[in-house]
Coordinates of C-alpha atoms and ligand atoms in Angstrom, one line a residue:
X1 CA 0.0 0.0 0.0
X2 CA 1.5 2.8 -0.8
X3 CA 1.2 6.5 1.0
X4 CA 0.6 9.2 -1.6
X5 CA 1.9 11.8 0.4
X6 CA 5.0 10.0 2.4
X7 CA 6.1 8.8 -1.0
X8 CA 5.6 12.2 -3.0
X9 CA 7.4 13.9 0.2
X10 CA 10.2 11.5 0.1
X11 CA 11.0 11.8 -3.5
X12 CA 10.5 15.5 -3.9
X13 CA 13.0 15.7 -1.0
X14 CA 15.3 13.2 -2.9
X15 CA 15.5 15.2 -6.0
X16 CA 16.1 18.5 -4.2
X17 CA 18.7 17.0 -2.9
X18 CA 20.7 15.5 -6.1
X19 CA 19.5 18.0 -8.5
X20 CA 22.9 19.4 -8.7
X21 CA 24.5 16.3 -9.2
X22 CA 21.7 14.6 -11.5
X23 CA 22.3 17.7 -13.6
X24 CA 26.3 16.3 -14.0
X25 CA 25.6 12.9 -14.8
X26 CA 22.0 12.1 -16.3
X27 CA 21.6 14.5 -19.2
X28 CA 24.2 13.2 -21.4
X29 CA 21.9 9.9 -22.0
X30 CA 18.6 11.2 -20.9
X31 CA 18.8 13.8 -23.9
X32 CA 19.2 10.9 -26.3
X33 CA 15.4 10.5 -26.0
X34 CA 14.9 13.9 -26.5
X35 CA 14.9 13.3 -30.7
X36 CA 12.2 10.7 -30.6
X37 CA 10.1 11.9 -27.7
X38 CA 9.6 15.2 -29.7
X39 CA 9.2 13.2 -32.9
X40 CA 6.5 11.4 -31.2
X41 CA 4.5 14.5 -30.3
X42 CA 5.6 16.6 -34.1
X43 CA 7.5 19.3 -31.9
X44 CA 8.1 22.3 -34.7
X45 CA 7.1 25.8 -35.2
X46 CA 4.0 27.2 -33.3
X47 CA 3.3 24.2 -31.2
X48 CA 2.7 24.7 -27.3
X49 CA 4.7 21.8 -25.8
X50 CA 4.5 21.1 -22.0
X51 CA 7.4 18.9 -20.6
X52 CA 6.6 16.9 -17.3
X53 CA 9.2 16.3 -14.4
X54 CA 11.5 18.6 -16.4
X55 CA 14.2 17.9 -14.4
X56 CA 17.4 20.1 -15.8
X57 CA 15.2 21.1 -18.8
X58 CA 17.3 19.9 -22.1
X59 CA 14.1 18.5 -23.4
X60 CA 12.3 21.9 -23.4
X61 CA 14.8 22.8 -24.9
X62 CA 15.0 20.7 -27.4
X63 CA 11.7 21.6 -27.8
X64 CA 12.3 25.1 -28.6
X65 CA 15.2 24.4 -30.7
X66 CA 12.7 22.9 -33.3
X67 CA 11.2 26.1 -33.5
X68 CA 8.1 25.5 -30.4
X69 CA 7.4 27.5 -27.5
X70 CA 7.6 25.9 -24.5
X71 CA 6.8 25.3 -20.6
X72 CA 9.2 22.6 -18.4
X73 CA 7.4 21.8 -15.2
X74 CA 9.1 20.1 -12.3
X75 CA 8.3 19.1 -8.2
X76 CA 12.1 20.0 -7.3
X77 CA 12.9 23.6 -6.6
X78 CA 16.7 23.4 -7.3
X79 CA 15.7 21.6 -10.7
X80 CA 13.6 24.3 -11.7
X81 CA 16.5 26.4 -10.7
X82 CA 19.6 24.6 -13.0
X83 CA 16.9 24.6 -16.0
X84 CA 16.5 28.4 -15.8
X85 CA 20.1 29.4 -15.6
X86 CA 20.8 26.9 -18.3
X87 CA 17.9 27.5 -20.7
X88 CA 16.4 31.0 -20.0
X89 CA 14.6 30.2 -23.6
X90 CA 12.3 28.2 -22.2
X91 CA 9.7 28.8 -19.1
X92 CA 10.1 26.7 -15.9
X93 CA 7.7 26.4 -13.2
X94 CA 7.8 24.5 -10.3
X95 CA 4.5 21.7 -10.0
X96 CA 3.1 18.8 -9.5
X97 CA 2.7 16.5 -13.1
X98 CA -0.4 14.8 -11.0
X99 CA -1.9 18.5 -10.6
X100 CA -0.5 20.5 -13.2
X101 CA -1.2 24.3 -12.4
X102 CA -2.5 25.2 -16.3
X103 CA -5.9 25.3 -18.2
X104 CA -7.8 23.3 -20.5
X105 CA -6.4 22.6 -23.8
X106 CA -3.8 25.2 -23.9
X107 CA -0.8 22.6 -25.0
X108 CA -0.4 21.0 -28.6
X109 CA 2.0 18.2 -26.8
X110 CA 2.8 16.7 -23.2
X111 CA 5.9 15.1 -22.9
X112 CA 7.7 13.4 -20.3
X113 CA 11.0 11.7 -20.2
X114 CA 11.9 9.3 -17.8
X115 CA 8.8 10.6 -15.4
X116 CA 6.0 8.1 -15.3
X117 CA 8.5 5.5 -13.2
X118 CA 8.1 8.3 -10.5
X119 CA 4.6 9.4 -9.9
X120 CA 2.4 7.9 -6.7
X121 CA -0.8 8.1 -8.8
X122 CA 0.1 7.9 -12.9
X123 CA -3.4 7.3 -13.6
X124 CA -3.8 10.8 -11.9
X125 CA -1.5 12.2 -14.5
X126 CA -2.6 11.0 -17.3
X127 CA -5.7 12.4 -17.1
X128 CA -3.8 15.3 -15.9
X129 CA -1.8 15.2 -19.6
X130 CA -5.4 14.8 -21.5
X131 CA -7.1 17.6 -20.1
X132 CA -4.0 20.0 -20.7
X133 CA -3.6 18.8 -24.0
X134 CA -5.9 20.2 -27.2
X135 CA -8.4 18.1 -29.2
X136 CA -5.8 15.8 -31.3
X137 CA -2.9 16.9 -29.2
X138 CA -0.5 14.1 -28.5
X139 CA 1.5 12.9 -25.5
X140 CA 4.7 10.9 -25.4
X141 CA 6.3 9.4 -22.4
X142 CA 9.0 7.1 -21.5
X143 CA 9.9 4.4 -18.9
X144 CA 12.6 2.5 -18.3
X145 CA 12.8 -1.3 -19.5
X146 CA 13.4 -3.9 -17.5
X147 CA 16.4 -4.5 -16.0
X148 CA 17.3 -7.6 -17.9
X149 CA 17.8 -5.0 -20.9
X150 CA 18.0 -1.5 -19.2
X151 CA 21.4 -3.0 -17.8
X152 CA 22.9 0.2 -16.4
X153 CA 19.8 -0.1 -13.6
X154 CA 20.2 -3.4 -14.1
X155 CA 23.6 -4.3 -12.5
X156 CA 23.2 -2.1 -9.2
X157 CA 19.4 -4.0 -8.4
X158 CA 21.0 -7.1 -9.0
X159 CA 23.9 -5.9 -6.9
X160 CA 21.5 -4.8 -4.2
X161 CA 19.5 -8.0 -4.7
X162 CA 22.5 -10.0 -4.2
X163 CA 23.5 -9.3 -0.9
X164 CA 20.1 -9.5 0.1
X165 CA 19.6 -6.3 2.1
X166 CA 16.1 -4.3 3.0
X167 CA 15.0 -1.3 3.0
X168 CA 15.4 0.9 5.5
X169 CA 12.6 2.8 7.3
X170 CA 13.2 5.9 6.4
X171 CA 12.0 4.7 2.6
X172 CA 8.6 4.6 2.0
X173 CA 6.5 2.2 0.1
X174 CA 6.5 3.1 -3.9
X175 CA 4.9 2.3 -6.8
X176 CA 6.8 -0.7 -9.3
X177 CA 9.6 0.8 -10.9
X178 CA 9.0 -1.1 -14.2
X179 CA 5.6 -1.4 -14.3
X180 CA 6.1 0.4 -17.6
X181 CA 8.4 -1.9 -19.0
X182 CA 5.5 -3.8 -19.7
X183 CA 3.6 -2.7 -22.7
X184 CA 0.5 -3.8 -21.9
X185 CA 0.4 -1.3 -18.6
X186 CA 1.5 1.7 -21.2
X187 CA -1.6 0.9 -23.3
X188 CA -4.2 0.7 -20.4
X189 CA -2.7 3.8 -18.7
X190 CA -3.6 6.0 -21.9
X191 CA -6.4 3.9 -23.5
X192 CA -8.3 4.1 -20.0
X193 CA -8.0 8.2 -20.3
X194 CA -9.3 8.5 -23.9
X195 CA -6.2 8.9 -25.9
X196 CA -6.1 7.3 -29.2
X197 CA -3.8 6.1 -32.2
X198 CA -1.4 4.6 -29.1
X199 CA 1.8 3.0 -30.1
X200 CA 4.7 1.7 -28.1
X201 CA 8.3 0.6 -29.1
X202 CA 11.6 0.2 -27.6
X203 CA 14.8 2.8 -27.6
X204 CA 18.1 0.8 -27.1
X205 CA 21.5 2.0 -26.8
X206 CA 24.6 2.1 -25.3
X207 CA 26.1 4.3 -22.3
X208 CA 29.9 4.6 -22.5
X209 CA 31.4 5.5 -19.2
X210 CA 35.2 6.0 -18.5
X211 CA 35.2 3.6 -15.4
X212 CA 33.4 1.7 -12.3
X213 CA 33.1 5.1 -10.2
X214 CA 31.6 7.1 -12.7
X215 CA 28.6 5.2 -13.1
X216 CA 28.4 4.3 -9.3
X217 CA 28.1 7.9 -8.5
X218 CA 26.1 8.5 -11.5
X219 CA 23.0 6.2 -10.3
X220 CA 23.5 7.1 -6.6
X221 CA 22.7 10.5 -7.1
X222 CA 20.1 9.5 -10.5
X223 CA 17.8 7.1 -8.0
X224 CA 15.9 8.5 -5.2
X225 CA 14.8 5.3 -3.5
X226 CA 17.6 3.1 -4.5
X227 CA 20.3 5.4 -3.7
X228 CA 18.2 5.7 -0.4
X229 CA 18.5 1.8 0.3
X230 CA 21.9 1.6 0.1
X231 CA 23.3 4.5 1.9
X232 CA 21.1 3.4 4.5
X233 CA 23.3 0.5 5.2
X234 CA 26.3 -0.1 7.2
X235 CA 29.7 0.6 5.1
X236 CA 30.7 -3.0 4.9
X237 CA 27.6 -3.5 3.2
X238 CA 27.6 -0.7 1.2
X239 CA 31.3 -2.0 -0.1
X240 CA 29.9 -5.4 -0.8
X241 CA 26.8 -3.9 -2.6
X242 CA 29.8 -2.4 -4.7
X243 CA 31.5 -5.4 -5.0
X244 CA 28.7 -7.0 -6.9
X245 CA 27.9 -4.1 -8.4
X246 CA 32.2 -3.8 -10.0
X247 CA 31.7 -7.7 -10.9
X248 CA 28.4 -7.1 -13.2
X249 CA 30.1 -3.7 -14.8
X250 CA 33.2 -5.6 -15.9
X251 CA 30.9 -7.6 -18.3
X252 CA 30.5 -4.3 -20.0
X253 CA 34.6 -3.1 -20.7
X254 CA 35.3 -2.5 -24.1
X255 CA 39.3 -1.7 -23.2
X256 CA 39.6 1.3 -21.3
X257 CA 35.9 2.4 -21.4
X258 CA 32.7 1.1 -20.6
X259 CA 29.5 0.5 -22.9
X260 CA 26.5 -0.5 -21.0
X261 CA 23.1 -1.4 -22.5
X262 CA 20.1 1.1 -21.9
X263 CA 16.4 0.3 -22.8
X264 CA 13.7 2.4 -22.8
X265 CA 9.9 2.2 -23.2
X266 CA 8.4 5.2 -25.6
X267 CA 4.6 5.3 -25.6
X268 CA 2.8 8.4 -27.7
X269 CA -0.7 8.7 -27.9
X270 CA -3.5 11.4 -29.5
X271 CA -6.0 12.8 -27.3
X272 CA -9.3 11.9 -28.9
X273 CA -11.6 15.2 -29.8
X274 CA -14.5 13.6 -28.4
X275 CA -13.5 13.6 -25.2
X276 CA -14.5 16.7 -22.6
X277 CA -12.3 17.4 -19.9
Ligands
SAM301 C1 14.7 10.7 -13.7 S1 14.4 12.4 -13.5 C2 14.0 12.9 -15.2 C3 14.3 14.3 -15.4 C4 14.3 14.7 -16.9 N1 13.0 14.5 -17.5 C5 15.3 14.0 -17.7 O1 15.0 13.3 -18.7 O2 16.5 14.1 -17.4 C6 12.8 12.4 -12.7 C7 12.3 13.8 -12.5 O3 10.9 13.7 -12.0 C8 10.6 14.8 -11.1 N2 9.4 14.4 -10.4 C9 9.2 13.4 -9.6 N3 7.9 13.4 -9.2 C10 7.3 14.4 -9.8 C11 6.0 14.9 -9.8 N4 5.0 14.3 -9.1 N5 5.7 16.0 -10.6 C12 6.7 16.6 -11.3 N6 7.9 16.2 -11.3 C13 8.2 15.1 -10.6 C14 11.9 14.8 -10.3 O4 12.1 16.0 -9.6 C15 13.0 14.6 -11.4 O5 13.4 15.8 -11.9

């Protein structure tokens, strides 16, 4: 059972905290579904695009780049804060995805990269997306794939998994991770609002890193709840949660460097006209 607020609490509080930091690692792969996530939606010239859980903002950008106007939205403060010193272009506002603070039908697109894995209530925003969104506006969203494929999340669960450790209290109950791995959960989350024309497919590619560290720091500050777990353990544990986590990444060196699989889940959608809302 999960608790809407203690969850939604917990995470905003995570990403305030590693905003900085995500901002570092994250956007140098997460932009590479920036291309067909504004595909998806036909980003160009005098559409309205709204981009959910912004985070630092390079997908508004994007956005604008192709000639759109458009609005980042974000729950972390200091998120908000990197987007607009980076991309003063674009607008930021700091809000809620599963109450978004705008109209009726005043966007041509919603899009959201890498967002849905973290909301308490996705149904919520979903509907959230269709009533923002204009008669035969479209949304497109990704999630991560499962961990047998999205191996960069992959080898620290498994890590995590192998030593066998739980969660500490401080970590509240959340919704399944990959839920949205599965395409079938993509096409009920969308058909069940009214969107239309819905069509999923996979995004694969490789992350090259220069070493071990690199990506270890990378996902402890680019998880909230799973960099929560582990630095809630004693160090010994932490260092054998490493361990594991070194053995799986070695599988992965290409000489000096590092190429580790990534998979993603990209659902897009058109918001039927007949619907009110
Ligand atoms: C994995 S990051 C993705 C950021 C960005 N879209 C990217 O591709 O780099 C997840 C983002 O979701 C934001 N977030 C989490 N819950 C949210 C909510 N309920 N409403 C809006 N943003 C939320 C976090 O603050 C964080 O910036």
């Amino acid at each position: 059972m999960i608790d809407v607020d203690a969850f939604t609490t917990f995470e905003t509080a995570g990403w305030d905290a590693t905003a900085a930091q995500y901002d570092h690692y994250w956007p140098i792969l997460t932009s590479r579904l920036n291309g067909p996530l504004l595909d998806a939606v036909g980003a160009g010239p005098d559409t309205r695009v709204l981009d959910v859980a912004c985070g630092p903002g390079y997908l508004a950008a994007s956005a604008i780049e192709r000639g759109a106007t458009a609005v980042g939205i974000d729950i972390a403060e200091p998120m908000i804060e990197i987007a607009r010193q980076r991309f003063p272009q674009a607008e930021f506002r700091r809000g809620d995805a599963q109450a978004l603070p705008f109209p009726d039908r005043c966007f041509d697109s919603v899009v959201g990269n890498l967002a849905l894995p973290h909301f308490a209530r996705p149904e919520q925003a979903a509907a959230e997306f269709r009533r923002v969104l204009t008669a035969g506006g479209r949304v497109a969203l990704t999630a991560w794939n499962h961990p047998a494929r999205a191996r960069l999340v992959g080898v620290l669960l498994e890590a995590v998994h192998e030593v066998g450790i739980a969660p500490p209290a401080t970590v509240p109950a959340g919704p399944n991770f990959f839920r949205f791995a599965e395409d079938s959960e993509l096409k009920s989350l969308l058909g069940n609002q009214g969107f239309e024309d819905i069509d999923i497919r996979t995004v694969e590619f490789t992350h090259s890193v220069d070493n071990g560290d690199e990506l270890w720091d990378g996902l402890l500050h680019g998880t909230v709840r799973t960099s929560a777990v582990i630095r809630g353990q004693p160090d010994d544990v932490v260092r054998q949660i490493r361990a594991e986590f070194d053995r799986r990444v070695d599988d992965y060196r290409i000489g000096e460097k590092y190429a580790v699989p990534v998979s993603f889940k990209l659902a897009s959608a058109r918001r039927s006209g007949r619907h009110n809302g």
